[in-house]
Coordinates of C-alpha atoms and ligand atoms in Angstrom, one line a residue:
X1 CA 37.2 -48.4 -12.0
X2 CA 35.0 -50.7 -14.4
X3 CA 34.2 -49.4 -17.9
X4 CA 31.3 -50.1 -20.0
X5 CA 30.2 -49.5 -23.5
X6 CA 26.5 -47.8 -24.2
X7 CA 25.1 -48.9 -27.5
X8 CA 23.9 -45.1 -27.8
X9 CA 27.5 -44.8 -29.5
X10 CA 27.1 -47.2 -32.6
X11 CA 23.4 -48.1 -32.7
X12 CA 23.0 -46.4 -36.1
X13 CA 26.3 -48.0 -37.6
X14 CA 25.9 -49.7 -40.6
X15 CA 24.8 -53.3 -40.2
X16 CA 24.7 -52.8 -36.1
X17 CA 24.1 -56.0 -34.0
X18 CA 23.9 -56.4 -30.6
X19 CA 25.8 -59.9 -30.7
X20 CA 28.5 -58.1 -32.6
X21 CA 28.4 -55.2 -29.5
X22 CA 29.2 -58.1 -27.3
X23 CA 31.8 -59.5 -29.1
X24 CA 33.8 -56.1 -29.8
X25 CA 33.3 -55.3 -26.2
X26 CA 34.9 -58.2 -25.2
X27 CA 37.8 -58.0 -27.6
X28 CA 38.7 -54.2 -26.9
X29 CA 38.5 -54.9 -23.3
X30 CA 35.1 -53.3 -21.8
X31 CA 33.9 -54.9 -18.6
X32 CA 30.1 -53.8 -19.3
X33 CA 27.8 -53.2 -21.9
X34 CA 24.5 -51.1 -21.7
X35 CA 22.0 -52.6 -24.4
X36 CA 19.8 -50.0 -25.8
X37 CA 16.2 -50.9 -25.8
X38 CA 15.6 -49.7 -29.4
X39 CA 18.5 -52.0 -30.6
X40 CA 17.2 -55.2 -28.9
X41 CA 13.6 -54.5 -29.8
X42 CA 14.9 -53.8 -33.6
X43 CA 16.4 -57.2 -33.7
X44 CA 14.0 -59.3 -31.6
X45 CA 11.1 -57.7 -33.9
X46 CA 13.1 -58.6 -37.3
X47 CA 14.1 -62.1 -35.8
X48 CA 17.7 -61.7 -36.2
X49 CA 18.7 -62.7 -32.9
X50 CA 16.8 -64.3 -29.8
X51 CA 17.2 -63.4 -26.3
X52 CA 18.3 -66.9 -25.4
X53 CA 21.3 -66.6 -28.1
X54 CA 22.3 -63.3 -26.4
X55 CA 21.9 -64.8 -23.0
X56 CA 24.5 -67.6 -24.1
X57 CA 26.7 -65.2 -25.4
X58 CA 26.9 -63.3 -22.4
X59 CA 27.8 -66.8 -20.4
X60 CA 30.6 -67.3 -22.6
X61 CA 31.9 -63.6 -22.7
X62 CA 34.0 -61.6 -20.2
X63 CA 31.7 -58.7 -20.5
X64 CA 28.5 -58.4 -18.8
X65 CA 25.2 -56.5 -19.4
X66 CA 25.5 -53.7 -16.9
X67 CA 22.1 -52.4 -17.5
X68 CA 19.0 -52.4 -19.6
X69 CA 18.7 -49.0 -20.9
X70 CA 16.1 -48.2 -20.6
X71 CA 12.6 -48.4 -19.7
X72 CA 11.2 -45.1 -21.0
X73 CA 8.7 -42.7 -19.8
X74 CA 7.8 -44.7 -16.4
X75 CA 6.0 -41.7 -14.2
X76 CA 3.2 -39.3 -14.3
X77 CA 0.7 -41.8 -15.8
X78 CA -2.7 -40.6 -15.4
X79 CA -5.1 -43.6 -16.0
X80 CA -5.1 -47.2 -14.4
X81 CA -4.9 -48.3 -18.2
X82 CA -1.6 -46.3 -18.8
X83 CA -0.2 -47.3 -15.0
X84 CA -0.8 -50.8 -15.8
X85 CA 0.9 -50.9 -19.2
X86 CA 4.3 -49.6 -17.5
X87 CA 4.2 -52.3 -15.2
X88 CA 3.5 -54.6 -17.7
X89 CA 6.6 -53.5 -19.4
X90 CA 8.6 -53.6 -16.5
X91 CA 7.5 -57.4 -15.9
X92 CA 8.7 -58.0 -19.6
X93 CA 12.1 -56.2 -18.9
X94 CA 12.7 -58.3 -15.7
X95 CA 12.0 -61.6 -17.9
X96 CA 14.7 -60.4 -20.5
X97 CA 17.1 -59.4 -17.9
X98 CA 16.8 -62.8 -16.3
X99 CA 17.6 -64.3 -19.7
X100 CA 20.5 -61.7 -20.3
X101 CA 22.0 -61.9 -16.8
X102 CA 21.3 -58.4 -16.1
X103 CA 20.9 -56.9 -12.8
X104 CA 20.2 -53.2 -13.3
X105 CA 17.2 -51.5 -15.2
X106 CA 17.8 -47.6 -16.2
X107 CA 14.4 -45.7 -15.7
X108 CA 13.8 -42.6 -18.1
X109 CA 11.1 -40.0 -16.9
X110 CA 8.2 -38.7 -18.8
X111 CA 8.1 -35.7 -20.9
X112 CA 4.7 -35.1 -22.8
X113 CA 3.2 -33.1 -19.7
X114 CA 2.0 -30.0 -21.6
X115 CA 0.7 -32.1 -24.6
X116 CA -1.5 -33.8 -22.2
X117 CA -2.9 -30.7 -20.7
X118 CA -0.9 -31.4 -17.5
X119 CA 1.1 -28.7 -15.6
X120 CA 2.5 -30.5 -12.6
X121 CA 4.9 -28.9 -9.9
X122 CA 8.1 -30.6 -8.7
X123 CA 6.1 -31.6 -5.7
X124 CA 3.6 -33.4 -7.8
X125 CA 6.1 -35.2 -9.9
X126 CA 8.1 -36.1 -6.7
X127 CA 5.0 -37.6 -4.9
X128 CA 4.0 -39.5 -8.3
X129 CA 7.5 -40.8 -8.6
X130 CA 7.9 -42.0 -5.2
X131 CA 4.5 -43.9 -5.6
X132 CA 5.6 -45.3 -8.7
X133 CA 9.1 -46.5 -7.9
X134 CA 8.2 -48.1 -4.5
X135 CA 5.8 -50.5 -6.6
X136 CA 8.4 -51.2 -9.2
X137 CA 10.9 -52.0 -6.6
X138 CA 8.4 -54.6 -5.3
X139 CA 8.8 -56.2 -8.6
X140 CA 12.5 -56.3 -9.0
X141 CA 13.5 -57.1 -5.7
X142 CA 12.8 -60.7 -5.8
X143 CA 15.1 -61.1 -8.9
X144 CA 18.2 -59.2 -7.1
X145 CA 17.7 -56.5 -9.7
X146 CA 18.2 -52.7 -9.1
X147 CA 16.6 -49.4 -10.6
X148 CA 18.4 -46.5 -11.8
X149 CA 16.6 -43.3 -12.2
X150 CA 18.4 -41.4 -14.9
X151 CA 17.3 -37.5 -14.9
X152 CA 17.0 -36.2 -18.4
X153 CA 18.6 -32.6 -19.2
X154 CA 15.7 -31.4 -21.4
X155 CA 13.2 -28.3 -20.5
X156 CA 10.1 -30.3 -21.0
X157 CA 11.6 -33.6 -18.9
X158 CA 9.5 -34.1 -15.7
X159 CA 12.8 -34.8 -13.8
X160 CA 15.6 -33.0 -15.5
X161 CA 18.1 -32.1 -12.7
X162 CA 20.3 -33.9 -10.6
X163 CA 19.0 -32.6 -7.3
X164 CA 15.3 -33.6 -8.3
X165 CA 16.2 -37.0 -8.9
X166 CA 18.1 -37.1 -5.7
X167 CA 15.4 -36.1 -3.7
X168 CA 13.4 -38.8 -4.9
X169 CA 15.8 -41.5 -4.5
X170 CA 16.6 -40.2 -1.0
X171 CA 12.3 -40.3 0.0
X172 CA 12.2 -43.8 -1.4
X173 CA 15.4 -44.6 0.5
X174 CA 16.3 -48.2 -0.9
X175 CA 19.3 -49.9 -1.5
X176 CA 18.0 -51.1 -4.6
X177 CA 17.2 -47.6 -6.2
X178 CA 19.9 -45.1 -7.3
X179 CA 20.8 -42.8 -10.2
X180 CA 22.3 -42.7 -13.4
X181 CA 24.5 -39.7 -13.7
X182 CA 24.9 -38.7 -17.2
X183 CA 27.3 -35.9 -17.6
X184 CA 25.4 -34.4 -20.8
X185 CA 22.2 -34.3 -18.8
X186 CA 23.8 -32.9 -15.8
X187 CA 25.3 -30.0 -17.7
X188 CA 22.4 -29.3 -19.9
X189 CA 19.9 -28.1 -17.3
X190 CA 22.3 -26.8 -15.1
X191 CA 22.3 -29.4 -12.1
X192 CA 23.7 -28.0 -9.1
X193 CA 27.4 -29.1 -8.3
X194 CA 26.6 -28.1 -4.6
X195 CA 23.9 -31.2 -4.5
X196 CA 26.2 -33.6 -5.9
X197 CA 29.1 -32.8 -3.6
X198 CA 26.9 -33.4 -0.6
X199 CA 25.4 -36.7 -2.1
X200 CA 25.9 -40.3 -1.0
X201 CA 28.3 -41.7 -3.6
X202 CA 26.3 -45.3 -3.0
X203 CA 23.0 -43.6 -4.2
X204 CA 24.7 -43.3 -7.8
X205 CA 24.7 -46.5 -9.5
X206 CA 26.1 -45.6 -12.9
X207 CA 28.4 -42.7 -14.2
X208 CA 27.4 -41.9 -18.2
X209 CA 30.4 -40.5 -19.6
X210 CA 30.6 -38.0 -22.6
X211 CA 31.4 -34.3 -23.8
X212 CA 29.4 -31.9 -25.3
X213 CA 29.3 -28.8 -27.4
X214 CA 28.8 -25.6 -25.4
X215 CA 25.3 -24.7 -25.8
X216 CA 22.4 -22.3 -23.9
X217 CA 20.6 -24.1 -21.1
X218 CA 17.3 -25.0 -22.6
X219 CA 17.9 -24.1 -26.1
X220 CA 15.9 -27.1 -28.2
X221 CA 19.1 -27.4 -30.1
X222 CA 21.2 -28.4 -27.0
X223 CA 20.4 -31.9 -27.3
X224 CA 21.7 -35.4 -27.2
X225 CA 23.4 -35.4 -30.6
X226 CA 25.5 -32.5 -29.7
X227 CA 27.4 -34.9 -27.2
X228 CA 31.0 -35.8 -28.4
X229 CA 33.9 -37.7 -27.4
X230 CA 35.3 -36.4 -23.9
X231 CA 37.9 -33.7 -24.3
X232 CA 37.4 -33.5 -28.1
X233 CA 37.7 -30.2 -29.5
X234 CA 34.8 -28.1 -28.5
X235 CA 34.0 -30.4 -25.5
X236 CA 32.8 -27.8 -22.7
X237 CA 32.7 -30.4 -19.6
X238 CA 35.0 -29.8 -16.3
X239 CA 36.0 -33.5 -16.5
X240 CA 38.2 -33.1 -13.5
X241 CA 35.4 -31.9 -11.7
X242 CA 33.0 -34.7 -12.5
X243 CA 35.7 -37.1 -11.5
X244 CA 37.1 -35.5 -8.3
X245 CA 33.3 -34.8 -6.9
X246 CA 32.5 -38.6 -7.6
X247 CA 35.6 -39.7 -6.1
X248 CA 35.0 -37.6 -3.1
X249 CA 31.7 -38.9 -2.4
X250 CA 32.6 -42.5 -2.5
X251 CA 31.2 -43.5 -6.1
X252 CA 32.0 -47.2 -6.7
X253 CA 29.8 -47.8 -9.7
X254 CA 30.7 -48.6 -13.6
X255 CA 31.6 -45.5 -16.1
X256 CA 30.0 -45.9 -19.2
X257 CA 30.7 -44.0 -22.2
X258 CA 27.4 -42.9 -23.9
X259 CA 27.2 -40.7 -27.0
X260 CA 24.6 -40.2 -29.5
X261 CA 26.6 -38.3 -32.2
X262 CA 25.4 -39.0 -35.8
X263 CA 28.8 -38.3 -37.0
X264 CA 30.1 -41.2 -35.1
X265 CA 27.7 -43.7 -36.8
X266 CA 29.7 -43.1 -39.8
X267 CA 32.2 -45.3 -38.2
X268 CA 31.9 -49.0 -38.7
X269 CA 30.6 -50.5 -35.9
X270 CA 34.1 -52.1 -34.9
X271 CA 35.9 -49.0 -35.0
X272 CA 33.1 -47.1 -33.2
X273 CA 33.5 -49.7 -30.1
X274 CA 37.3 -49.8 -30.4
X275 CA 37.7 -45.9 -30.1
X276 CA 35.1 -45.7 -27.4
X277 CA 37.3 -48.4 -25.4
X278 CA 40.6 -46.1 -26.2
X279 CA 38.8 -43.0 -25.0
X280 CA 37.2 -44.5 -21.8
X281 CA 40.5 -46.1 -21.0
X282 CA 42.5 -42.9 -21.3
X283 CA 39.8 -41.1 -19.5
X284 CA 39.8 -43.2 -16.5
X285 CA 43.7 -43.4 -16.5
X286 CA 43.8 -39.5 -16.9
X287 CA 40.8 -38.4 -14.4
X288 CA 40.4 -41.5 -11.9
X289 CA 43.3 -43.7 -11.5
Ligands
ZN1 ZN1 22.6 -41.2 -20.2

């Protein structure tokens, strides 16, 4: 099992830098890093690093970029202009991935339906997503880049359970489209274990590892900030079941630790990456090997 670090863990640590994340991930034994678009954009905008410098760094490092995390809010666009803007963003991300040596883009669904006066059914959301994803696949395929749909476990998200994401991925049926299975998101909206147990493991590209406080399904305060180190005190997730289920369906992707807990941003960037590596390695040893 290859392990990865997601910059969600340390994005607000003091003086955070993407370049240092690559160095620390190398130092502490991660195979992969998921670059968060907000970290990258922040630095490209203030001119502290260039894509080319990061691309060179990856060439001389053992750690590789597993995914570009993420293209946000890709679906349910209403006007031609909005649709064109998403495709233009994808073009830009493909350009960046080609420089960074990254072969996977994570896609996050849209959430602002009610604010926009829309009340789409699951069938309408599914139909729209299938059309958009096919168009996106045609763009990434020439570059050998894959797309990984991450359902987000919040009530207002258009794709918020595993079964909905899986139905979309099955319908599109491309080897270049899969799912990012985030344990927190799976738990937060009560995704069905029955669907995961029957899923094809090859259609899951990334496993986002985390723990979480145990909170009511759909509560507004049940959010990303309540994530925690897996098996930390108060964590309610059934880690054995996640690992055993993924194993039984033949999951062969990478396991990336992804936590957004504000408390952990008080650690130094290096301490954060070091601890993340220790925890991820122990987790894999305990539940997977
Ligand atoms: Zn995630």
